[in-house]
Amino acid sequence: MVLLWDDYGFKNGLFMSPKNYRKYIFPWLKQICEAAHKRDCKIMLHSDGDLMEIFEDIINSGVDVLNPIESTTANPEYDIFKLKKKYGDKITFSGNLSPIMLAMGELSEIEEYARRLIREVAPGGGYIFGSGHSINPAVTVDRFEAMYDVLKKYRNYPIKVPK
């Protein structure tokens, strides 16, 4: 696995226009992906923010895994549940559990969202469970354990998570 860390977006859109992304970023990203794939390596791209305007470009570049699919962007279309339905056979999704929720949420809220992610995004493969960014210092042990306990309980295929 080759990990690329190259943010392209803010919570409310891209750092640059899609035109400039396609001119300056896409060609080298595609070249890196092709070189990695020739060596049987997968590519995971970490890029924060709302990437909706270039989502298909990221897929077409050859990226295998996109991290983190932030749940806190301003764009309601940049939603892991919608993206899984539309692109789930083309790319693997990673993350999405809000760092804000992990730091300040109720345990029941964390557990329910973690169950929903596994129930709706993991079936059929193409999902790596995790935070929508990082596990920051504000995350208490009990909140982390709430997330992790859900993962331990429901991580095995076939996925069977009750509503």
Coordinates of N, CA and C in Angstrom, one line a residue:
M1 N 0.9 -1.2 0.0 CA 0.0 0.0 0.0 C 0.9 1.2 0.0
V2 N 0.6 2.1 -0.9 CA 1.3 3.4 -1.0 C 0.3 4.5 -0.5
L3 N 0.8 5.2 0.5 CA -0.1 6.3 1.1 C 0.4 7.6 0.6
L4 N -0.6 8.3 0.0 CA -0.3 9.7 -0.4 C -1.1 10.7 0.4
W5 N -0.5 11.7 0.9 CA -1.1 12.7 1.7 C -1.1 14.0 1.0
D6 N -2.2 14.4 0.4 CA -2.2 15.5 -0.5 C -3.6 16.2 -0.5
D7 N -3.8 17.0 0.5 CA -5.2 17.6 0.7 C -5.5 18.5 -0.6
Y8 N -6.8 18.3 -1.0 CA -7.3 19.1 -2.1 C -8.4 20.0 -1.7
G9 N -9.0 19.9 -0.5 CA -10.2 20.6 -0.2 C -10.3 21.2 1.2
F10 N -11.2 22.2 1.2 CA -11.7 22.7 2.5 C -13.0 22.0 2.8
K11 N -13.6 22.3 3.9 CA -14.9 21.7 4.2 C -16.0 22.2 3.3
N12 N -15.8 23.3 2.6 CA -16.8 23.9 1.7 C -16.3 23.9 0.2
G13 N -15.4 23.1 -0.1 CA -15.0 23.1 -1.5 C -13.5 22.8 -1.7
L14 N -13.1 22.9 -3.0 CA -11.7 22.6 -3.3 C -10.8 23.8 -3.1
F15 N -9.5 23.5 -2.9 CA -8.4 24.6 -2.8 C -8.3 25.3 -4.1
M16 N -8.5 24.6 -5.2 CA -8.3 25.1 -6.5 C -9.5 24.7 -7.4
S17 N -9.5 25.3 -8.6 CA -10.6 25.0 -9.5 C -10.5 23.5 -10.0
P18 N -11.6 22.9 -10.4 CA -11.4 21.6 -11.0 C -10.5 21.6 -12.2
K19 N -10.6 22.7 -13.0 CA -9.8 22.9 -14.2 C -8.3 22.8 -13.8
N20 N -7.9 23.5 -12.8 CA -6.5 23.5 -12.4 C -6.1 22.2 -11.8
Y21 N -7.0 21.5 -11.0 CA -6.7 20.2 -10.5 C -6.4 19.2 -11.7
R22 N -7.2 19.3 -12.7 CA -7.1 18.4 -13.9 C -5.8 18.7 -14.6
K23 N -5.4 20.0 -14.6 CA -4.2 20.4 -15.4 C -2.9 20.0 -14.6
Y24 N -2.9 20.3 -13.3 CA -1.6 20.3 -12.5 C -1.5 19.0 -11.6
I25 N -2.6 18.5 -11.1 CA -2.5 17.4 -10.1 C -2.9 16.1 -10.8
F26 N -4.0 16.0 -11.5 CA -4.4 14.7 -12.1 C -3.4 14.0 -12.8
P27 N -2.6 14.6 -13.7 CA -1.6 13.8 -14.5 C -0.6 13.1 -13.7
W28 N 0.0 13.8 -12.7 CA 1.0 13.2 -11.9 C 0.4 12.1 -11.0
L29 N -0.8 12.4 -10.4 CA -1.5 11.4 -9.6 C -1.8 10.1 -10.4
K30 N -2.2 10.2 -11.6 CA -2.5 9.1 -12.5 C -1.2 8.3 -12.7
Q31 N -0.1 9.0 -13.0 CA 1.2 8.4 -13.2 C 1.7 7.6 -12.0
I32 N 1.5 8.2 -10.8 CA 1.9 7.5 -9.6 C 1.1 6.2 -9.4
C33 N -0.2 6.3 -9.7 CA -1.1 5.2 -9.5 C -0.7 4.1 -10.5
E34 N -0.5 4.4 -11.7 CA -0.1 3.5 -12.7 C 1.2 2.8 -12.4
A35 N 2.2 3.5 -11.9 CA 3.5 2.9 -11.5 C 3.3 2.0 -10.3
A36 N 2.5 2.4 -9.3 CA 2.2 1.5 -8.2 C 1.5 0.2 -8.6
H37 N 0.5 0.4 -9.4 CA -0.3 -0.8 -9.9 C 0.5 -1.8 -10.7
K38 N 1.5 -1.3 -11.4 CA 2.4 -2.2 -12.1 C 3.2 -3.1 -11.2
R39 N 3.4 -2.6 -9.9 CA 4.1 -3.3 -8.9 C 3.2 -4.0 -7.9
D40 N 1.9 -4.1 -8.3 CA 0.9 -4.8 -7.5 C 0.7 -4.1 -6.1
C41 N 0.9 -2.8 -6.1 CA 0.6 -1.9 -4.9 C -0.7 -1.2 -5.1
K42 N -1.4 -1.0 -4.0 CA -2.6 -0.2 -4.0 C -2.2 1.2 -3.5
I43 N -3.0 2.2 -3.9 CA -2.8 3.6 -3.5 C -4.0 4.0 -2.6
M44 N -3.6 4.6 -1.4 CA -4.5 5.2 -0.6 C -4.2 6.7 -0.6
L45 N -5.2 7.5 -0.9 CA -5.0 9.0 -0.9 C -5.7 9.6 0.3
H46 N -5.0 10.3 1.1 CA -5.6 11.1 2.2 C -5.8 12.5 1.7
S47 N -7.0 12.9 1.6 CA -7.3 14.3 1.2 C -8.6 14.8 1.9
D48 N -8.4 15.7 2.8 CA -9.5 16.3 3.6 C -10.4 17.1 2.7
G49 N -11.6 17.4 3.2 CA -12.5 18.3 2.6 C -13.5 17.8 1.6
D50 N -14.2 18.7 1.0 CA -15.3 18.3 0.0 C -14.6 18.2 -1.3
L51 N -14.5 17.0 -1.8 CA -13.9 16.7 -3.1 C -14.9 16.3 -4.2
M52 N -16.1 16.6 -3.9 CA -17.2 16.2 -4.9 C -16.9 16.6 -6.3
E53 N -16.4 17.8 -6.5 CA -16.2 18.3 -7.9 C -15.2 17.5 -8.7
I54 N -14.3 16.8 -7.9 CA -13.2 16.0 -8.6 C -13.3 14.5 -8.2
F55 N -14.4 14.1 -7.6 CA -14.5 12.7 -7.1 C -14.2 11.7 -8.2
E56 N -14.9 11.9 -9.4 CA -14.7 11.0 -10.5 C -13.3 11.0 -11.0
D57 N -12.7 12.2 -11.0 CA -11.3 12.3 -11.4 C -10.4 11.5 -10.5
I58 N -10.6 11.5 -9.2 CA -9.8 10.8 -8.3 C -9.9 9.3 -8.6
I59 N -11.1 8.8 -8.9 CA -11.3 7.4 -9.3 C -10.6 7.1 -10.6
N60 N -10.8 8.0 -11.5 CA -10.1 7.8 -12.9 C -8.6 7.9 -12.8
S61 N -8.1 8.5 -11.8 CA -6.6 8.5 -11.7 C -6.0 7.2 -11.3
G62 N -6.9 6.3 -10.7 CA -6.4 5.0 -10.3 C -6.3 4.9 -8.8
V63 N -6.7 5.9 -8.0 CA -6.7 5.8 -6.5 C -7.6 4.6 -6.1
D64 N -7.1 3.8 -5.2 CA -7.8 2.6 -4.8 C -8.6 2.9 -3.5
V65 N -8.1 3.7 -2.6 CA -8.7 4.0 -1.3 C -8.7 5.5 -1.1
L66 N -9.8 6.1 -0.8 CA -9.9 7.5 -0.4 C -10.2 7.7 1.1
N67 N -9.4 8.4 1.7 CA -9.5 8.7 3.1 C -9.5 10.2 3.4
P68 N -10.3 10.8 4.2 CA -11.2 10.2 5.1 C -12.7 10.2 4.8
I69 N -13.1 10.8 3.7 CA -14.6 11.0 3.5 C -15.2 11.7 4.7
E70 N -14.8 13.0 4.9 CA -15.2 13.7 6.1 C -16.7 13.8 6.1
S71 N -17.2 13.6 7.3 CA -18.7 13.8 7.5 C -19.1 15.2 7.9
T72 N -18.2 16.1 8.0 CA -18.5 17.4 8.4 C -18.3 18.5 7.3
T73 N -18.3 18.1 6.0 CA -18.2 19.1 5.0 C -19.5 19.8 4.8
A74 N -19.5 20.9 4.2 CA -20.7 21.7 4.0 C -21.6 21.1 2.8
N75 N -21.1 20.2 2.0 CA -21.8 19.7 0.9 C -22.6 18.5 1.2
P76 N -24.0 18.5 1.2 CA -24.8 17.4 1.6 C -24.6 16.2 0.6
E77 N -24.1 16.5 -0.6 CA -23.8 15.4 -1.6 C -22.5 14.6 -1.3
Y78 N -21.6 15.3 -0.5 CA -20.4 14.6 -0.2 C -20.6 13.8 1.1
D79 N -21.4 12.8 0.9 CA -21.9 11.9 2.0 C -21.5 10.5 1.7
I80 N -20.8 9.8 2.7 CA -20.3 8.5 2.4 C -21.4 7.5 2.0
F81 N -22.6 7.7 2.6 CA -23.7 6.8 2.2 C -24.1 6.9 0.8
K82 N -24.2 8.2 0.3 CA -24.6 8.4 -1.1 C -23.4 8.0 -2.0
L83 N -22.2 8.3 -1.6 CA -21.0 8.0 -2.4 C -20.9 6.5 -2.5
K84 N -21.1 5.7 -1.5 CA -21.0 4.3 -1.5 C -22.0 3.7 -2.6
K85 N -23.2 4.2 -2.6 CA -24.2 3.7 -3.5 C -23.8 4.0 -5.0
K86 N -23.2 5.2 -5.2 CA -22.9 5.6 -6.5 C -21.5 5.1 -7.0
Y87 N -20.6 5.0 -6.1 CA -19.2 4.7 -6.5 C -18.6 3.4 -5.8
G88 N -19.4 2.8 -5.0 CA -18.9 1.7 -4.2 C -18.2 0.6 -4.9
D89 N -18.5 0.4 -6.2 CA -17.8 -0.7 -7.0 C -16.5 -0.1 -7.6
K90 N -16.2 1.1 -7.4 CA -15.0 1.7 -8.1 C -13.9 2.2 -7.2
I91 N -14.2 2.3 -5.9 CA -13.2 2.9 -5.0 C -13.5 2.4 -3.5
T92 N -12.5 2.2 -2.7 CA -12.7 1.9 -1.3 C -12.7 3.1 -0.5
F93 N -13.7 3.2 0.4 CA -13.8 4.3 1.3 C -13.2 4.0 2.7
S94 N -12.6 5.1 3.3 CA -11.9 4.9 4.5 C -12.4 6.0 5.5
G95 N -12.7 5.7 6.7 CA -13.0 6.7 7.7 C -14.5 7.1 7.7
N96 N -14.7 8.3 8.2 CA -16.0 9.0 8.2 C -16.6 9.2 9.6
L97 N -16.1 8.6 10.6 CA -16.6 8.8 12.0 C -16.0 10.2 12.4
S98 N -16.9 11.1 12.6 CA -16.5 12.5 12.9 C -15.6 12.6 14.1
P99 N -14.4 13.3 14.0 CA -13.6 13.6 15.1 C -14.3 14.4 16.2
I100 N -15.2 15.3 15.8 CA -15.9 16.1 16.7 C -16.9 15.2 17.5
M101 N -17.5 14.2 16.9 CA -18.4 13.3 17.6 C -17.5 12.5 18.5
L102 N -16.4 12.0 18.1 CA -15.5 11.2 18.9 C -15.0 12.0 20.2
A103 N -14.8 13.3 20.0 CA -14.3 14.1 21.1 C -15.4 14.6 22.1
M104 N -16.6 14.8 21.5 CA -17.6 15.4 22.4 C -19.0 14.7 22.4
G105 N -19.1 13.6 21.6 CA -20.4 13.0 21.4 C -20.8 12.1 22.6
E106 N -22.0 11.8 22.7 CA -22.5 10.8 23.7 C -22.1 9.4 23.2
L107 N -21.8 8.5 24.1 CA -21.4 7.2 23.8 C -22.4 6.5 22.9
S108 N -23.7 6.7 23.1 CA -24.7 6.1 22.3 C -24.7 6.6 20.9
E109 N -24.4 7.9 20.7 CA -24.3 8.5 19.4 C -23.2 7.9 18.6
I110 N -22.0 7.8 19.3 CA -20.8 7.2 18.6 C -21.1 5.8 18.2
E111 N -21.7 5.0 19.1 CA -22.0 3.6 18.8 C -23.0 3.5 17.7
E112 N -24.1 4.3 17.7 CA -25.1 4.2 16.6 C -24.5 4.6 15.2
Y113 N -23.7 5.6 15.2 CA -23.1 6.0 13.9 C -22.1 5.0 13.4
A114 N -21.3 4.4 14.3 CA -20.3 3.4 14.0 C -21.1 2.2 13.4
R115 N -22.2 1.8 14.1 CA -23.0 0.7 13.5 C -23.6 1.0 12.2
R116 N -24.0 2.2 12.0 CA -24.6 2.6 10.7 C -23.5 2.5 9.6
L117 N -22.3 3.0 9.9 CA -21.2 2.9 8.9 C -21.0 1.5 8.5
I118 N -20.9 0.6 9.5 CA -20.6 -0.8 9.1 C -21.8 -1.4 8.4
R119 N -23.0 -1.1 8.9 CA -24.2 -1.7 8.3 C -24.4 -1.3 6.8
E120 N -24.2 0.0 6.5 CA -24.5 0.6 5.2 C -23.3 0.7 4.3
V121 N -22.1 0.8 4.8 CA -21.0 1.0 3.9 C -20.1 -0.2 3.7
A122 N -20.0 -1.0 4.7 CA -19.1 -2.2 4.6 C -19.6 -3.4 3.7
P123 N -20.9 -3.6 3.6 CA -21.4 -4.8 2.8 C -20.9 -4.7 1.4
G124 N -20.4 -5.8 0.9 CA -19.8 -5.9 -0.4 C -18.3 -5.5 -0.5
G125 N -17.8 -5.1 0.7 CA -16.4 -4.7 0.7 C -16.2 -3.2 0.4
G126 N -15.0 -2.8 0.3 CA -14.8 -1.4 -0.1 C -14.9 -0.4 1.0
Y127 N -14.7 -0.8 2.3 CA -14.8 0.1 3.4 C -13.7 -0.2 4.4
I128 N -13.0 0.8 4.9 CA -12.1 0.6 6.0 C -12.6 1.5 7.1
F129 N -13.0 0.9 8.2 CA -13.6 1.7 9.3 C -12.6 2.6 10.0
G130 N -13.0 3.8 10.3 CA -12.1 4.6 11.1 C -12.6 6.0 11.2
S131 N -11.8 6.9 11.8 CA -12.2 8.3 12.1 C -12.2 9.0 10.7
G132 N -13.0 10.1 10.7 CA -13.1 11.0 9.6 C -11.9 11.9 9.5
H133 N -10.9 11.7 10.3 CA -9.7 12.5 10.2 C -8.6 11.8 11.0
S134 N -8.8 12.0 12.4 CA -7.7 11.4 13.3 C -8.4 11.2 14.6
I135 N -7.6 10.5 15.5 CA -8.1 10.4 16.9 C -7.3 11.4 17.6
N136 N -8.0 12.5 17.9 CA -7.2 13.7 18.5 C -7.2 13.5 20.1
P137 N -6.4 14.3 20.7 CA -6.2 14.2 22.2 C -7.4 14.4 23.0
A138 N -8.5 15.1 22.4 CA -9.7 15.3 23.2 C -10.6 14.0 23.3
V139 N -10.2 13.0 22.5 CA -11.0 11.8 22.5 C -10.7 11.0 23.8
T140 N -11.7 10.8 24.6 CA -11.5 10.1 25.9 C -11.5 8.6 25.6
V141 N -10.9 7.8 26.5 CA -10.8 6.4 26.4 C -12.2 5.7 26.2
D142 N -13.2 6.2 27.0 CA -14.5 5.6 26.9 C -15.1 5.8 25.5
R143 N -14.9 7.0 24.9 CA -15.4 7.2 23.6 C -14.7 6.4 22.5
F144 N -13.4 6.3 22.7 CA -12.6 5.5 21.7 C -13.1 4.0 21.8
E145 N -13.3 3.5 23.1 CA -13.7 2.2 23.3 C -15.1 1.9 22.7
A146 N -16.0 2.9 22.8 CA -17.3 2.8 22.3 C -17.3 2.5 20.8
M147 N -16.4 3.3 20.1 CA -16.2 3.1 18.6 C -15.6 1.7 18.4
Y148 N -14.5 1.4 19.1 CA -13.8 0.2 18.8 C -14.6 -1.1 19.2
D149 N -15.4 -1.0 20.2 CA -16.3 -2.2 20.6 C -17.3 -2.5 19.5
V150 N -17.8 -1.5 18.9 CA -18.8 -1.7 17.7 C -18.0 -2.4 16.6
L151 N -16.8 -1.9 16.3 CA -16.0 -2.5 15.2 C -15.7 -4.0 15.6
K152 N -15.3 -4.3 16.8 CA -15.0 -5.7 17.1 C -16.2 -6.5 17.0
K153 N -17.4 -6.0 17.4 CA -18.6 -6.8 17.4 C -19.1 -7.1 16.0
Y154 N -19.0 -6.1 15.0 CA -19.7 -6.3 13.7 C -18.7 -6.3 12.5
R155 N -17.5 -6.5 12.7 CA -16.5 -6.3 11.6 C -16.4 -7.6 10.7
N156 N -16.9 -8.7 11.1 CA -16.8 -9.9 10.3 C -17.9 -10.0 9.2
Y157 N -17.4 -10.5 8.1 CA -18.3 -10.8 7.0 C -19.0 -12.1 7.2
P158 N -20.2 -12.3 6.7 CA -21.1 -11.3 6.2 C -21.5 -10.3 7.2
I159 N -21.6 -9.1 6.8 CA -22.0 -8.0 7.7 C -23.5 -8.2 8.2
K160 N -23.7 -8.2 9.5 CA -25.0 -8.3 10.1 C -25.1 -7.3 11.2
V161 N -25.5 -6.1 11.0 CA -25.7 -5.1 12.0 C -27.1 -4.8 12.2
P162 N -27.7 -5.0 13.3 CA -29.2 -4.6 13.5 C -29.4 -3.1 13.4
K163 N -30.6 -2.7 13.0 CA -30.9 -1.3 13.0 C -31.3 -0.8 14.4

